[in-house]
Each structure stands twice: as structure tokens, then as C-alpha cells.
């Protein structure tokens, strides 16, 4: 085979050399195999090499991601450097996007790529596992392994009196120098510092490109022989293979690793060892990921908590009454970082936080031991939701959380529920059933009315079901249709409503008669039932005419949105 030759500082193409260089076999990606997450995590996902950056959206309710990254091994299975390993726990926000890098940015001609994570939300690098340097066809000129804090230097081979320097591994955020033969000015590309692409080799071929602006450093371009530098937090230098009367060969330097991004805890890095990947003892390692000649991989794990409605029983609240406490149950098998909780009232149901007389903007969290913690909330501008920050879910185990909710006086009776969003995971609350503030029922006994005789006083009973400060009501009394009855008598009309509690003097209201004379309407009526369980009665005066049919009948009373027949009237 032919290979570049350097003689008297001049590069001569296609001159036969003693050490032949074989074509580099493509580095192989490992198809991710199914594997169970390692406890306490409940979910996992593997990312293999695709040639581009991949995105992962943090699921609802997830606040911590466990990440394990293997950098790519350098080209050539016998002489490339093994990729480094980086791992850590990452504090995340549900719904945010993590950018996943798998084996990208290695120096051309065999450099192993970096693998790691980048936070789109923060615009910061979180983890990087460095790639191994590419090897040469000569088993003595090996690529340096990916770091650790620093990548390994390459090994060299020389014959015929040729001398030079090996490609250097990256050191922290500083890229490694490319391998060089100083006597004829031949060199591999320098590894990129953090945030920089890898450098070009002597012939001008560019080095490896960083996958995301500001993320890591590219590997230096290798000058022939499969000796590209490994990418990483900083990139390893590119190696070279030159010859003439003799030969000099250097593998590529290894890239460095990094595990100290914002929100990363328990971060650590493990360097590769020779041609072997770092982190092989990790329970999620999948052989031969990261070994020489093989691509890297990223594995994410996370635990999810569940949010389910509270109850049974349902929470019952009265129109205008005391608060009830609907909530949710939160369960998980591991601890979670504090989360944001938002509680939203249902549309059009007349519910409010607290009661009509006393607002309540607190969230109460009760852990499995029965201990409670209260959090103050921020009310939205439209008054329909409360947001609570940094809520400790107090897991593992099962906790419950709730808010105080009341029904306005105009809340329609019936069932509904609130929506709890706990760390981005939504659930409806305990069912909330709104019941009437008061009930209206027929008055006691029966009234007898003679046709064309004396008037009678049919009425209804009103009871407070547990409401506070019942507002003034509109009351309508309606005579039965086609009964030929009247309010008062023919000679003495009576358009009054009497309200009596039995303890104080009756209160009389004057009403407005309808054009047809069938309805009396009274506005701003005090029902005189201020306390839960209190009662009052109210009545009107009616009489029967000669044309009124005999038999039972009644007057209909409508109070607000409640309608009830009056005391039964027997027409005789």
C-alpha cells in the first residue's frame, strides 16, 4: 500500500513505506438491549450512536435523572484507546429537554467521540465522557484512552532513526497537543479546548467538531494511519503516521471527561484502560460499548411518582358554607427534589379557595407518618389557580396534599373536582359535591278554603343547611293555573309576604303583583336563618272564588333557585 512520505520537510504523496497502513474498519454502534433499571429507579432508556444530537424530554413528575455515559472507543479494535465513563444524578424540571450526545466530535481518521448531556434549559454542559484516541496499524502506536479528568497520551512507534513526540491527551479543559515529527514539520491536529473544535493536521484537514456550541472540545485531526484524537470535555491531540527511510507513528490522544455541570450530584468519571472502556463494572454496561473500535452509549434512568385523586368519601360543601378539603395522593419508591404544585378550580362551578368570608391560599402536605407541612401559595390574576413552590413531597412512601375550598352562594349544586399539577403530573382531586345553602319545603298541616269564603295563609318552611351569611333573596309566590284564586280577597287584596322565626316578631314584605294577577314577587327578602340549622316560615294570604274547583291545590314558592309547593290547600 502507499503512504505519505516526508523528506527534507517536503510532503511527498504516494510513496511506498516500510509499514503498510490498512483501511480503518468502521467503528460499530451497539444496538441498545433491553435492561431493567437499577433500583430505586423505575424507568430507563438507552441512546446509541446516530450521528447527530438526540433529545430527551423529562417526563411529568420527574425531578432527578440518573445518567451514565460511555465515550466512544478509538478506531481500530487492537490499537484504539478505550472511551472514558462519566456518571451523575441530575436535577431536572419536568418537561425540559436534555440534549443527548453519543460519540460525536472525534478527530477525523479514527478519533473516538464524546458522549454526554447538555441542558437546553440552562444552556450548560452537564456530563461528558471522553473518547479514546484512534490507533494505527502498528500495534505499538496505540491511541490514548479517554479520561478521567485527563485523557491518556498516545503511544508511539519509531524505526530507522525517526523521532517525534506522541499525541497528548486532554488535561481538564485544555486540549492535548498533536503528535509531531519536528525534523520535517509533520503534525497531527491539536485537541480543542472546551468550547472549541479540534485542530487541523499538517495538510489542513479540520479536526472534530463539537456537537453543540460550547459543549466540550473536538479531537485533533489525525494525519494518516487512523490516529484521530478523542473528543471530550477537551479533545485529545491527533496522531500521525509518516515515513521515508524510516517511520514514526503515534496514536491519537484521549479526550478528558467532566461530571460537574449545574445540578449534577454524585458526579464521577472513570478513565478507559488501554483498549478497554471505563465503567465496565457498572451494572448497566453493555459490552463492548466504548471499547476500541466501538461506539459509545448513554443510559438514562429515572423514577416516577404517581398522583391519584383523594377520597372516597367525596368532599361536600354548602353554597356559601364552610370549606372542604379536596386533595390528591402522591406515591413513590424514592426521594424526589422539591417540586412546584399548581391547583386549579373547575370552570363555571362557583368554587373558591377558602370561603366567601375567609380566603385560604395554603397547601397542606401530610407524610406517611402523619406529619403535616403547610406552604403559602400565589393566586393567579384571574383567581382560578394557586401555585406553590419548592414543595417537599416527603417520599418515599405515600403522602396526601390538599387545599381548602368553599362554594359561593351562586355555585350550582352538583359534583366537580379540582386539578392538581404536581411537578408537571396532573390529576383530578377528591370529588367536590356542592349542596344547597338552604332547603325549602311545604309548611306544616293543611289549610281549608271555602269557595268565596275567608282567606287562608299557605306557606313554606326554610332551613339553613350550613351556610354562612345567606344573602337577601327574591321570593315569588305563584297561584295554581286555572284555579280562579286570588291574593287576599276580592274586596281586600293582600300583596304581602310574612317571614317569621317563631322567636321574634314577624317581618312583612310588600310585593309586586303580575299583570295577570297570578304572581307576587318580593325582592331583598331576609330569610332569617343566619345560623346552620336555623329555620323560618313564610306565607302569603290567598282565597278561593266561586269558580275555584274543589279538591287539593297549593301555591308555588320560588326562593332563589329553589321551588317548593306550599302548605296543602283543600278547596271545599
XYZ file of C-alpha atoms in Angstrom:
572
model
C 0.000 0.000 0.000
C 1.130 3.626 -0.439
C 1.605 6.192 2.300
C 2.696 9.838 2.552
C 6.458 10.266 2.961
C 8.231 13.300 4.449
C 11.705 14.043 3.179
C 13.590 17.285 3.926
C 10.446 18.957 5.236
C 8.542 18.248 1.992
C 5.460 16.025 1.943
C 5.539 13.622 -0.995
C 2.329 11.774 -1.833
C 2.020 8.066 -2.643
C 5.493 6.865 -1.827
C 5.770 3.293 -0.600
C 6.857 2.918 3.051
C 8.041 0.002 5.087
C 4.988 -0.066 7.403
C 1.823 -0.564 5.372
C -1.383 1.048 6.675
C -4.635 -0.876 6.315
C -8.014 0.729 5.782
C -9.693 1.549 9.119
C -12.726 -0.585 9.806
C -15.816 1.493 10.719
C -16.419 1.759 14.443
C -19.544 -0.220 15.259
C -22.547 1.052 17.220
C -24.082 -1.342 19.717
C -27.830 -1.760 19.344
C -29.300 -0.948 22.778
C -30.517 -4.058 24.550
C -33.482 -4.078 26.880
C -32.473 -3.953 30.504
C -34.267 -3.271 33.744
C -33.408 -0.064 35.571
C -31.325 -0.287 38.700
C -33.297 0.460 41.879
C -34.605 2.765 43.110
C -35.268 3.842 39.525
C -38.368 2.642 37.723
C -37.649 3.606 34.081
C -34.616 3.608 31.784
C -33.717 4.495 28.200
C -30.573 3.767 26.191
C -29.209 6.007 23.460
C -26.920 4.590 20.786
C -24.864 6.399 18.152
C -26.963 8.030 15.405
C -24.511 10.608 14.075
C -26.462 13.562 15.472
C -27.628 15.089 18.763
C -30.723 13.420 20.244
C -33.357 14.989 22.517
C -34.945 13.609 25.674
C -37.967 15.308 27.259
C -38.115 14.910 31.025
C -41.399 13.117 31.886
C -44.027 14.707 34.137
C -43.270 14.373 37.819
C -39.579 13.558 37.299
C -37.131 15.757 39.187
C -33.934 13.688 39.012
C -32.267 11.842 36.139
C -29.509 9.289 36.681
C -27.139 9.421 33.678
C -24.355 7.026 32.640
C -22.211 7.919 29.638
C -19.561 5.944 27.783
C -17.319 7.773 25.328
C -16.519 6.199 22.000
C -13.559 3.922 21.621
C -10.833 4.985 19.200
C -10.686 3.435 15.743
C -9.043 0.021 15.323
C -10.023 -2.707 17.741
C -6.432 -3.653 18.625
C -4.805 -0.254 18.987
C -7.502 2.358 19.645
C -7.960 3.792 23.118
C -10.968 2.837 25.230
C -13.565 5.506 25.920
C -13.971 7.141 29.308
C -17.023 6.897 31.573
C -18.960 9.690 33.316
C -21.984 9.419 35.582
C -24.054 11.560 37.925
C -27.513 12.457 39.225
C -29.019 15.491 37.521
C -31.678 17.766 38.996
C -34.228 18.419 36.249
C -37.548 20.131 35.644
C -40.450 18.121 34.220
C -40.931 18.920 30.548
C -37.435 20.292 29.960
C -35.288 18.945 27.116
C -31.948 17.294 27.716
C -29.747 17.071 24.650
C -28.079 13.681 24.366
C -24.703 13.361 22.666
C -23.437 9.890 21.781
C -19.934 9.508 20.340
C -19.632 12.828 18.480
C -16.742 15.197 17.776
C -13.900 12.711 17.493
C -10.924 13.713 15.333
C -11.106 12.567 11.694
C -9.333 9.315 10.965
C -10.468 7.237 13.922
C -10.888 9.521 16.951
C -13.476 8.377 19.491
C -16.341 10.810 20.106
C -17.552 12.336 23.350
C -20.800 11.125 24.968
C -22.740 13.259 27.408
C -25.659 15.523 28.256
C -26.389 19.201 27.727
C -29.183 21.182 29.401
C -31.153 23.200 26.880
C -32.922 24.980 29.754
C -29.676 26.131 31.401
C -27.501 26.322 28.305
C -24.839 24.304 30.132
C -22.914 21.079 29.757
C -23.827 18.526 32.427
C -21.692 15.433 31.761
C -19.089 14.376 29.204
C -17.330 11.040 28.808
C -14.173 11.446 26.731
C -13.443 9.384 23.642
C -10.382 7.282 23.085
C -7.714 8.229 20.560
C -7.525 6.361 17.286
C -4.862 3.712 16.856
C -2.591 2.927 13.930
C -1.882 -0.262 12.053
C 1.242 -0.688 14.135
C 0.408 -2.392 17.415
C 2.997 -0.277 19.257
C 1.458 3.051 18.191
C -1.719 2.967 20.230
C -4.325 5.612 20.940
C -4.626 7.052 24.423
C -7.692 6.100 26.452
C -10.399 8.633 27.271
C -10.268 10.209 30.770
C -10.940 10.704 33.847
C -10.006 14.264 34.465
C -7.322 13.868 31.830
C -7.135 11.703 28.747
C -4.171 9.415 28.222
C -1.284 10.223 25.938
C -0.810 8.085 22.870
C 1.981 5.558 22.436
C 4.456 5.791 19.576
C 6.466 3.603 17.239
C 9.702 4.589 15.534
C 12.128 2.925 13.140
C 15.057 3.922 11.017
C 16.149 6.609 13.440
C 12.941 8.677 13.140
C 11.982 10.610 16.267
C 8.970 12.662 17.304
C 6.513 13.383 20.105
C 3.299 11.468 20.829
C -0.188 12.957 20.686
C -1.156 14.167 24.121
C -4.333 13.509 25.999
C -6.521 16.414 27.058
C -5.969 17.827 30.544
C -9.178 19.111 32.102
C -10.470 21.868 29.831
C -7.250 22.123 27.823
C -6.843 20.207 24.591
C -3.867 17.934 24.036
C -1.116 18.688 21.554
C -0.978 16.716 18.333
C 1.739 14.217 17.669
C 4.663 15.670 15.685
C 7.887 14.882 13.846
C 9.802 18.132 14.304
C 12.539 17.361 11.808
C 10.099 17.613 8.898
C 7.291 19.710 10.375
C 4.671 16.967 10.214
C 1.981 17.027 12.916
C -1.476 15.940 13.868
C -4.148 18.436 14.909
C -4.266 19.856 18.382
C -7.249 18.844 20.511
C -9.815 21.579 21.047
C -10.073 23.336 24.395
C -13.538 23.332 25.988
C -15.874 25.057 23.524
C -13.534 24.624 20.541
C -13.383 22.330 17.545
C -10.344 20.119 17.129
C -7.330 21.465 15.239
C -6.303 20.609 11.694
C -3.318 18.404 10.832
C -0.379 19.417 8.677
C -2.307 19.002 5.434
C -5.182 21.223 6.683
C -7.897 18.643 7.296
C -10.100 20.095 10.085
C -10.402 18.363 13.429
C -13.549 17.041 15.074
C -16.439 19.489 15.523
C -18.151 19.987 18.857
C -21.790 18.772 18.703
C -23.359 21.785 20.500
C -21.826 25.277 20.760
C -19.816 25.454 23.952
C -20.042 21.716 24.680
C -16.661 20.028 25.035
C -13.708 20.041 22.688
C -13.233 18.233 19.402
C -10.482 15.729 18.800
C -7.484 16.799 16.746
C -7.318 15.536 13.172
C -5.070 12.507 12.766
C -2.521 12.643 9.971
C -2.905 9.280 8.327
C -2.848 5.923 9.946
C -6.207 6.109 11.754
C -4.918 8.291 14.546
C -7.575 10.972 15.220
C -7.745 12.419 18.722
C -10.593 11.578 21.064
C -13.219 14.247 21.761
C -14.183 15.143 25.325
C -14.531 17.989 27.764
C -11.391 18.924 25.891
C -10.078 16.963 22.921
C -7.030 14.792 22.600
C -4.392 15.620 20.028
C -4.335 13.896 16.666
C -1.596 11.385 15.955
C 0.279 10.717 12.748
C 1.975 8.054 10.641
C 4.835 9.211 8.432
C 7.763 7.531 6.881
C 10.563 7.581 4.346
C 13.872 5.999 5.152
C 12.243 5.150 8.483
C 8.862 5.534 10.164
C 7.261 7.366 13.049
C 3.734 6.662 14.235
C 1.622 7.958 17.116
C -1.937 7.107 18.025
C -4.359 9.901 18.939
C -4.597 11.317 22.439
C -7.629 10.618 24.637
C -10.272 13.221 25.457
C -10.957 14.307 29.035
C -14.224 13.713 30.919
C -16.404 16.005 33.031
C -19.088 15.439 35.696
C -19.613 18.827 37.312
C -22.401 20.608 35.452
C -25.096 22.637 37.263
C -27.467 20.438 39.223
C -25.170 17.395 38.972
C -24.556 15.491 42.200
C -22.610 12.310 42.867
C -20.710 13.001 39.659
C -17.675 10.885 38.890
C -15.531 9.853 35.965
C -13.626 6.671 35.226
C -10.891 6.589 32.568
C -10.573 3.918 29.959
C -7.821 1.369 30.359
C -5.804 0.661 27.232
C -8.281 -0.514 24.609
C -10.991 -1.102 27.196
C -13.760 1.305 28.131
C -14.037 2.793 31.577
C -17.013 1.872 33.743
C -17.203 -1.765 32.676
C -18.194 -2.770 36.197
C -21.305 -0.595 36.058
C -24.465 -2.768 36.204
C -25.866 -1.034 33.108
C -22.754 -1.506 30.975
C -23.430 -3.256 27.662
C -20.387 -4.939 26.141
C -18.470 -3.934 24.021
C -19.645 -0.300 24.217
C -16.720 2.143 24.370
C -14.036 -0.451 23.717
C -11.566 0.236 20.920
C -13.325 0.087 17.559
C -16.807 0.516 19.106
C -19.145 3.429 19.601
C -20.174 4.937 22.932
C -23.580 4.927 24.578
C -25.699 6.918 27.063
C -28.161 5.416 29.542
C -30.713 7.478 31.467
C -32.697 6.250 34.455
C -35.415 7.923 36.442
C -38.133 7.240 38.972
C -41.685 8.474 38.628
C -44.192 9.146 41.373
C -47.932 8.722 40.901
C -50.628 11.276 41.623
C -54.182 9.989 42.178
C -57.406 11.573 43.447
C -58.066 11.721 47.154
C -61.163 10.117 48.654
C -63.551 8.446 48.870
C -65.567 9.819 50.520
C -66.434 12.868 48.458
C -65.933 16.333 49.904
C -69.293 18.055 50.447
C -69.543 21.837 50.636
C -72.604 24.060 51.049
C -73.333 27.094 48.955
C -71.802 29.900 50.993
C -70.805 27.408 53.699
C -67.636 26.199 55.375
C -64.633 24.960 53.402
C -63.978 21.372 52.440
C -60.543 19.899 51.745
C -60.175 18.089 48.393
C -56.742 16.727 47.525
C -54.606 14.026 45.943
C -52.387 11.136 46.967
C -48.733 11.103 45.867
C -46.800 7.829 45.991
C -43.239 6.901 45.053
C -40.471 4.493 45.968
C -37.648 7.018 46.155
C -36.943 10.559 47.312
C -37.584 13.466 44.939
C -36.356 17.007 44.743
C -38.922 19.670 45.753
C -41.450 20.413 43.028
C -43.914 23.096 42.016
C -47.600 22.364 42.653
C -50.461 24.162 40.903
C -54.099 23.726 41.932
C -56.794 24.913 39.524
C -60.506 25.393 40.187
C -63.015 23.968 37.682
C -64.618 26.430 35.267
C -68.112 27.649 35.971
C -68.664 25.757 39.227
C -68.593 28.706 41.620
C -65.815 27.260 43.804
C -63.269 29.442 45.577
C -60.144 28.992 47.673
C -61.290 29.218 51.283
C -64.824 30.569 51.761
C -66.789 33.638 50.713
C -65.848 35.250 54.046
C -62.265 33.956 54.527
C -59.786 33.226 51.732
C -57.318 30.356 52.195
C -54.243 30.121 49.960
C -52.408 27.262 51.704
C -51.385 23.777 50.602
C -51.072 21.125 53.309
C -48.812 18.094 52.772
C -49.102 15.147 55.131
C -46.444 12.424 55.022
C -46.801 8.733 55.773
C -46.088 9.393 59.459
C -48.996 11.824 59.705
C -46.773 14.923 59.983
C -48.038 17.990 58.139
C -46.294 20.887 56.416
C -48.077 23.959 55.054
C -46.997 26.014 52.054
C -48.248 29.508 51.139
C -49.429 29.886 47.556
C -49.596 32.606 44.926
C -53.036 33.316 43.470
C -53.302 33.796 39.719
C -54.562 37.126 38.378
C -57.920 35.594 37.449
C -58.274 33.932 40.857
C -58.672 30.434 39.424
C -55.380 28.800 40.428
C -52.825 28.671 43.226
C -49.128 27.923 42.679
C -46.857 26.577 45.417
C -43.063 26.499 45.002
C -40.468 24.087 46.399
C -42.945 21.615 47.817
C -41.223 18.679 49.519
C -43.192 15.554 48.581
C -41.675 13.724 51.582
C -41.270 10.477 49.669
C -40.631 7.514 49.591
C -43.985 6.295 50.711
C -47.394 7.863 50.211
C -48.283 11.431 51.068
C -51.522 13.334 50.741
C -51.943 17.017 49.961
C -54.986 19.246 49.982
C -56.325 22.797 49.816
C -59.339 24.446 51.437
C -62.212 25.082 49.025
C -65.667 26.556 49.508
C -68.685 27.175 47.286
C -70.040 30.608 46.548
C -73.704 31.350 47.219
C -74.336 31.139 43.470
C -72.406 27.889 42.937
C -74.603 25.397 41.059
C -75.293 22.220 43.038
C -73.560 19.113 41.740
C -70.215 17.320 41.533
C -66.893 18.547 40.135
C -63.208 18.413 41.063
C -60.056 20.497 41.141
C -56.945 19.785 39.067
C -53.636 19.239 40.885
C -50.437 19.518 38.831
C -47.638 18.054 40.961
C -44.257 18.501 39.364
C -45.963 18.524 35.972
C -48.021 15.387 36.624
C -51.756 16.125 36.584
C -54.608 14.513 38.497
C -58.112 15.472 39.481
C -58.762 15.905 43.185
C -61.252 14.306 45.510
C -64.750 14.816 44.097
C -66.331 18.012 45.419
C -70.135 17.947 45.777
C -71.883 21.300 46.179
C -75.179 21.148 48.088
C -77.766 23.914 48.521
C -77.273 26.567 51.184
C -80.853 26.143 52.320
C -83.832 23.939 51.620
C -87.471 24.905 51.077
C -90.295 22.525 51.973
C -94.111 22.766 52.383
C -95.461 24.311 55.566
C -96.894 22.036 58.209
C -100.546 20.970 58.388
C -103.289 21.583 55.811
C -105.422 24.632 55.043
C -109.138 24.526 54.194
C -110.523 27.240 51.932
C -114.221 27.635 51.198
C -115.137 28.897 47.780
C -115.924 32.633 48.090
C -115.048 32.285 51.756
C -112.449 33.602 54.182
C -108.740 33.738 53.174
C -106.122 31.178 54.219
C -102.355 31.519 54.742
C -100.355 28.801 52.910
C -96.615 28.912 53.224
C -93.263 27.085 53.279
C -90.503 26.230 55.723
C -86.892 27.339 55.052
C -83.866 25.681 56.721
C -80.173 26.717 56.729
C -78.118 23.652 55.708
C -74.815 25.032 56.968
C -74.294 28.231 55.028
C -72.804 31.493 56.215
C -74.269 34.964 55.570
C -77.035 33.871 53.204
C -77.704 36.883 51.002
C -81.088 38.537 50.573
C -83.321 36.560 48.224
C -86.048 37.153 45.681
C -89.247 35.262 46.573
C -92.063 34.586 44.122
C -95.440 33.134 45.096
C -97.444 31.721 42.153
C -101.116 30.769 42.256
C -102.147 27.467 40.690
C -103.038 27.735 36.998
C -106.772 27.972 36.147
C -107.724 27.756 39.837
C -109.523 31.135 39.850
C -107.758 32.027 43.125
C -106.558 35.439 44.247
C -104.079 37.036 46.683
C -106.172 38.312 49.584
C -109.903 38.512 48.842
C -111.960 40.133 46.129
C -112.779 43.058 48.374
C -109.430 43.238 50.160
C -106.344 42.288 48.053
C -103.297 41.300 50.090
C -99.869 41.535 48.439
C -97.719 40.839 51.487
C -95.231 38.134 52.475
C -94.709 37.357 56.134
C -91.435 35.807 57.410
C -91.320 34.504 60.984
C -88.759 32.595 63.002
C -91.104 31.879 65.918
C -88.829 33.744 68.314
C -89.170 37.321 67.160
C -91.915 39.454 65.667
C -92.780 38.562 62.071
C -91.311 40.675 59.263
C -93.675 41.722 56.489
C -92.599 42.457 52.886
C -94.764 44.154 50.273
C -94.703 42.546 46.826
C -95.384 43.386 43.211
C -98.338 41.713 41.530
C -98.027 40.445 37.958
C -100.270 41.840 35.238
C -102.333 38.659 35.164
C -102.581 38.673 38.949
C -101.059 35.174 39.245
C -97.679 36.052 40.777
C -96.410 38.107 43.641
C -92.708 38.977 43.647
C -90.790 40.124 46.723
C -87.232 41.392 46.489
C -84.462 41.619 49.091
C -86.104 39.202 51.476
C -84.101 38.230 54.566
C -84.777 34.518 55.096
C -83.992 34.976 58.808
C -81.892 31.802 59.008
C -78.411 33.159 59.899
C -77.017 30.039 61.544
C -76.565 26.422 60.439
C -79.741 24.508 61.250
C -81.867 27.612 61.873
C -85.392 27.693 60.430
C -88.076 30.172 59.431
C -91.518 30.042 57.868
C -93.105 32.382 55.347
C -96.624 32.715 53.978
C -98.996 34.723 51.811
C -102.757 35.351 52.012
C -104.977 33.683 49.339
C -108.669 32.927 48.867
C -110.857 30.858 46.566
C -113.584 32.260 44.284
C -116.931 30.733 43.302
C -115.210 29.296 40.232
C -112.349 27.566 42.052
C -112.557 23.780 41.586
C -112.862 21.777 44.758
C -110.079 19.477 45.801
C -106.441 19.799 46.836
C -104.148 22.503 45.467
C -101.194 24.659 46.600
C -99.250 27.842 45.954
C -95.755 27.507 44.452
C -92.961 29.365 46.300
C -89.715 30.083 44.466
C -86.828 31.319 46.629
C -83.688 31.943 44.597
C -83.351 28.778 42.531
C -85.415 26.643 44.949
C -89.104 25.919 44.263
C -91.493 24.140 46.592
C -95.289 23.764 46.936
C -96.865 25.479 49.896
C -98.907 24.015 52.699
C -101.572 21.848 51.005
C -104.895 23.710 50.459
C -108.178 21.797 50.370
C -110.806 23.726 48.411
C -114.307 22.912 49.741
